[in-house]
Coordinates of C-alpha atoms and ligand atoms in Angstrom, one line a residue:
M1 CA -137.2 35.2 -13.4
S2 CA -139.8 34.9 -10.7
K3 CA -141.8 37.4 -8.7
L4 CA -141.7 36.4 -5.1
E5 CA -144.2 37.9 -2.6
Y6 CA -144.0 38.2 1.4
R7 CA -146.9 38.4 3.2
F8 CA -147.3 39.8 6.4
S9 CA -150.4 39.9 8.9
F10 CA -151.1 41.0 12.4
T11 CA -154.2 41.5 14.7
E12 CA -155.5 44.8 15.5
Y13 CA -157.7 45.4 18.7
D14 CA -159.7 48.1 19.6
S15 CA -158.4 48.6 23.1
I16 CA -156.8 46.7 26.2
D17 CA -160.1 45.6 26.9
E18 CA -160.2 43.2 24.0
L19 CA -156.9 41.2 25.1
D20 CA -156.6 38.3 27.2
P21 CA -156.0 38.8 30.6
E22 CA -152.3 37.8 30.7
D23 CA -151.4 40.2 27.4
A24 CA -153.6 43.1 29.1
W25 CA -151.3 42.5 32.3
L26 CA -148.0 42.6 30.2
L27 CA -149.2 45.7 28.4
G28 CA -150.3 47.4 31.5
E29 CA -146.8 46.8 33.1
A30 CA -145.2 48.1 29.6
R31 CA -147.4 51.4 29.9
D32 CA -146.4 51.7 33.6
I33 CA -142.6 51.2 32.8
T34 CA -142.7 54.1 30.4
K35 CA -142.3 56.3 33.3
S36 CA -138.7 54.9 34.0
A37 CA -137.5 56.0 30.6
Y38 CA -134.5 58.4 30.3
A39 CA -135.5 60.5 27.5
P40 CA -135.0 64.1 28.2
Y41 CA -134.1 65.0 24.3
S42 CA -137.0 63.4 22.8
Q43 CA -139.2 63.5 25.4
F44 CA -140.6 60.2 23.9
L45 CA -140.8 57.4 26.7
V46 CA -140.8 53.9 25.8
G47 CA -141.3 51.0 27.9
A48 CA -141.0 47.3 26.9
V49 CA -141.7 44.4 29.3
A50 CA -141.1 40.7 28.4
K51 CA -142.6 37.5 29.6
L52 CA -139.8 34.8 29.4
A53 CA -140.2 31.4 28.7
N54 CA -139.2 30.4 32.1
G55 CA -142.0 32.5 33.6
E56 CA -139.9 35.5 34.4
I57 CA -140.7 39.2 33.8
I58 CA -137.9 41.5 32.3
A59 CA -138.3 45.1 31.4
G60 CA -136.5 47.8 29.3
T61 CA -136.7 51.6 28.9
N62 CA -135.3 53.9 26.2
Q63 CA -131.9 55.5 27.4
E64 CA -130.9 58.5 25.7
N65 CA -127.8 60.4 25.8
A66 CA -126.6 63.9 25.2
S67 CA -124.3 62.3 22.4
Y68 CA -127.4 61.1 20.4
P69 CA -126.3 58.0 19.0
V70 CA -125.2 56.5 22.4
G71 CA -129.0 56.2 23.3
L72 CA -130.5 52.8 23.7
C73 CA -134.2 51.8 22.5
A74 CA -136.1 50.0 25.1
E75 CA -136.2 46.9 23.0
R76 CA -132.7 46.3 23.0
A77 CA -132.4 47.5 26.7
L78 CA -134.8 44.8 27.4
L79 CA -133.0 42.1 25.2
A80 CA -129.6 42.8 26.6
S81 CA -131.1 42.7 30.5
A82 CA -133.0 39.4 29.7
A83 CA -130.0 37.7 28.1
T84 CA -127.9 39.0 30.6
V85 CA -130.0 37.6 33.9
Y86 CA -131.4 34.7 32.0
P87 CA -128.9 33.7 29.2
N88 CA -130.5 31.5 26.7
V89 CA -133.9 31.5 27.8
P90 CA -136.3 32.3 25.0
I91 CA -138.8 35.3 25.4
N92 CA -142.5 34.5 24.9
T93 CA -144.0 37.9 24.4
I94 CA -142.8 41.4 24.6
A95 CA -145.4 44.5 25.2
I96 CA -144.2 47.7 24.1
S97 CA -145.7 51.2 25.0
Y98 CA -144.6 54.6 25.1
Q99 CA -146.0 58.1 25.7
T100 CA -144.7 61.6 24.8
I101 CA -144.3 64.1 27.8
G102 CA -147.7 66.0 27.9
S103 CA -149.5 63.6 25.8
N104 CA -150.6 59.9 26.1
G105 CA -149.5 57.7 22.9
N106 CA -152.9 56.8 21.3
H107 CA -151.5 54.3 18.8
P108 CA -149.2 51.4 18.5
I109 CA -145.9 51.9 17.6
S110 CA -143.4 49.5 16.5
P111 CA -139.5 48.8 16.8
C112 CA -137.2 50.8 14.9
G113 CA -135.0 48.8 12.2
M114 CA -132.2 48.2 14.5
C115 CA -134.2 46.8 17.2
R116 CA -136.1 44.6 14.6
Q117 CA -132.3 43.3 13.7
A118 CA -131.9 42.4 17.2
L119 CA -135.3 41.1 18.1
Q120 CA -134.9 38.8 14.6
E121 CA -131.2 37.5 16.0
F122 CA -132.8 36.9 19.8
E123 CA -135.2 34.7 18.1
E124 CA -132.6 32.9 16.1
R125 CA -130.3 32.1 19.0
T126 CA -133.1 31.3 21.4
N127 CA -134.9 29.2 18.7
Q128 CA -138.3 30.7 19.6
S129 CA -140.5 33.3 18.0
I130 CA -141.3 36.4 20.2
R131 CA -144.9 37.8 20.0
L132 CA -145.4 41.4 20.1
I133 CA -148.0 43.5 21.6
L134 CA -148.0 47.0 20.5
G135 CA -150.1 49.8 22.1
G136 CA -149.7 53.3 23.5
L137 CA -151.1 54.5 26.8
E138 CA -154.7 54.0 25.2
G139 CA -156.1 53.2 21.6
K140 CA -155.9 50.6 19.4
I141 CA -153.5 47.6 19.8
F142 CA -151.3 45.3 17.4
I143 CA -150.3 41.7 18.1
I144 CA -147.7 40.4 15.9
D145 CA -147.1 36.7 16.2
Q146 CA -143.4 36.8 15.1
A147 CA -141.1 39.6 15.6
S148 CA -139.0 38.8 12.8
Q149 CA -141.8 39.1 10.3
L150 CA -141.0 42.8 10.6
L151 CA -137.7 42.3 9.1
P152 CA -137.9 40.2 5.6
L153 CA -134.8 39.0 4.2
A154 CA -132.9 39.9 7.0
F155 CA -129.1 39.8 7.3
T156 CA -128.1 37.1 9.7
G157 CA -125.0 35.4 11.0
K158 CA -125.4 32.6 8.5
E159 CA -124.1 35.3 5.9
L160 CA -120.7 35.4 7.9
K161 CA -119.9 31.9 7.7
K162 CA -117.2 31.0 5.2
Ligands
ZN1 ZN1 -135.2 50.7 18.4

């Protein structure tokens, strides 16, 4: 028997002012795009903006539905769009922000489990890590160097090979 350990570390910043200009710009775009979210049921507006390896910028927002499970998270809206418009182009960084109607998000949120799975496979298929910048409209910011670090022992396509 052996006991194994998984280590995870990330960086916390007190505010957007501590980020380098390119990261601050991307988070600013994610904050802005939260306004485009369609979230009449949760009133939880999420925006995600990616800088691709080819320099292009792609955004996604959450898109809810009266049939709740039909709703799509901002992260997966973004990944689908990026892979459609620029197939096989890796993503360097995704900034994710949010607000709830009536109040500003003031702490970082991180991707849900389903989005972690989608991010992990996107990294694998493009053979490149995705950095995440997580922050509300104000407050602390987390930077995670590799999205798949959020999903230890991930289930992957390798398991499906005979
Ligand atoms: Zn999600």
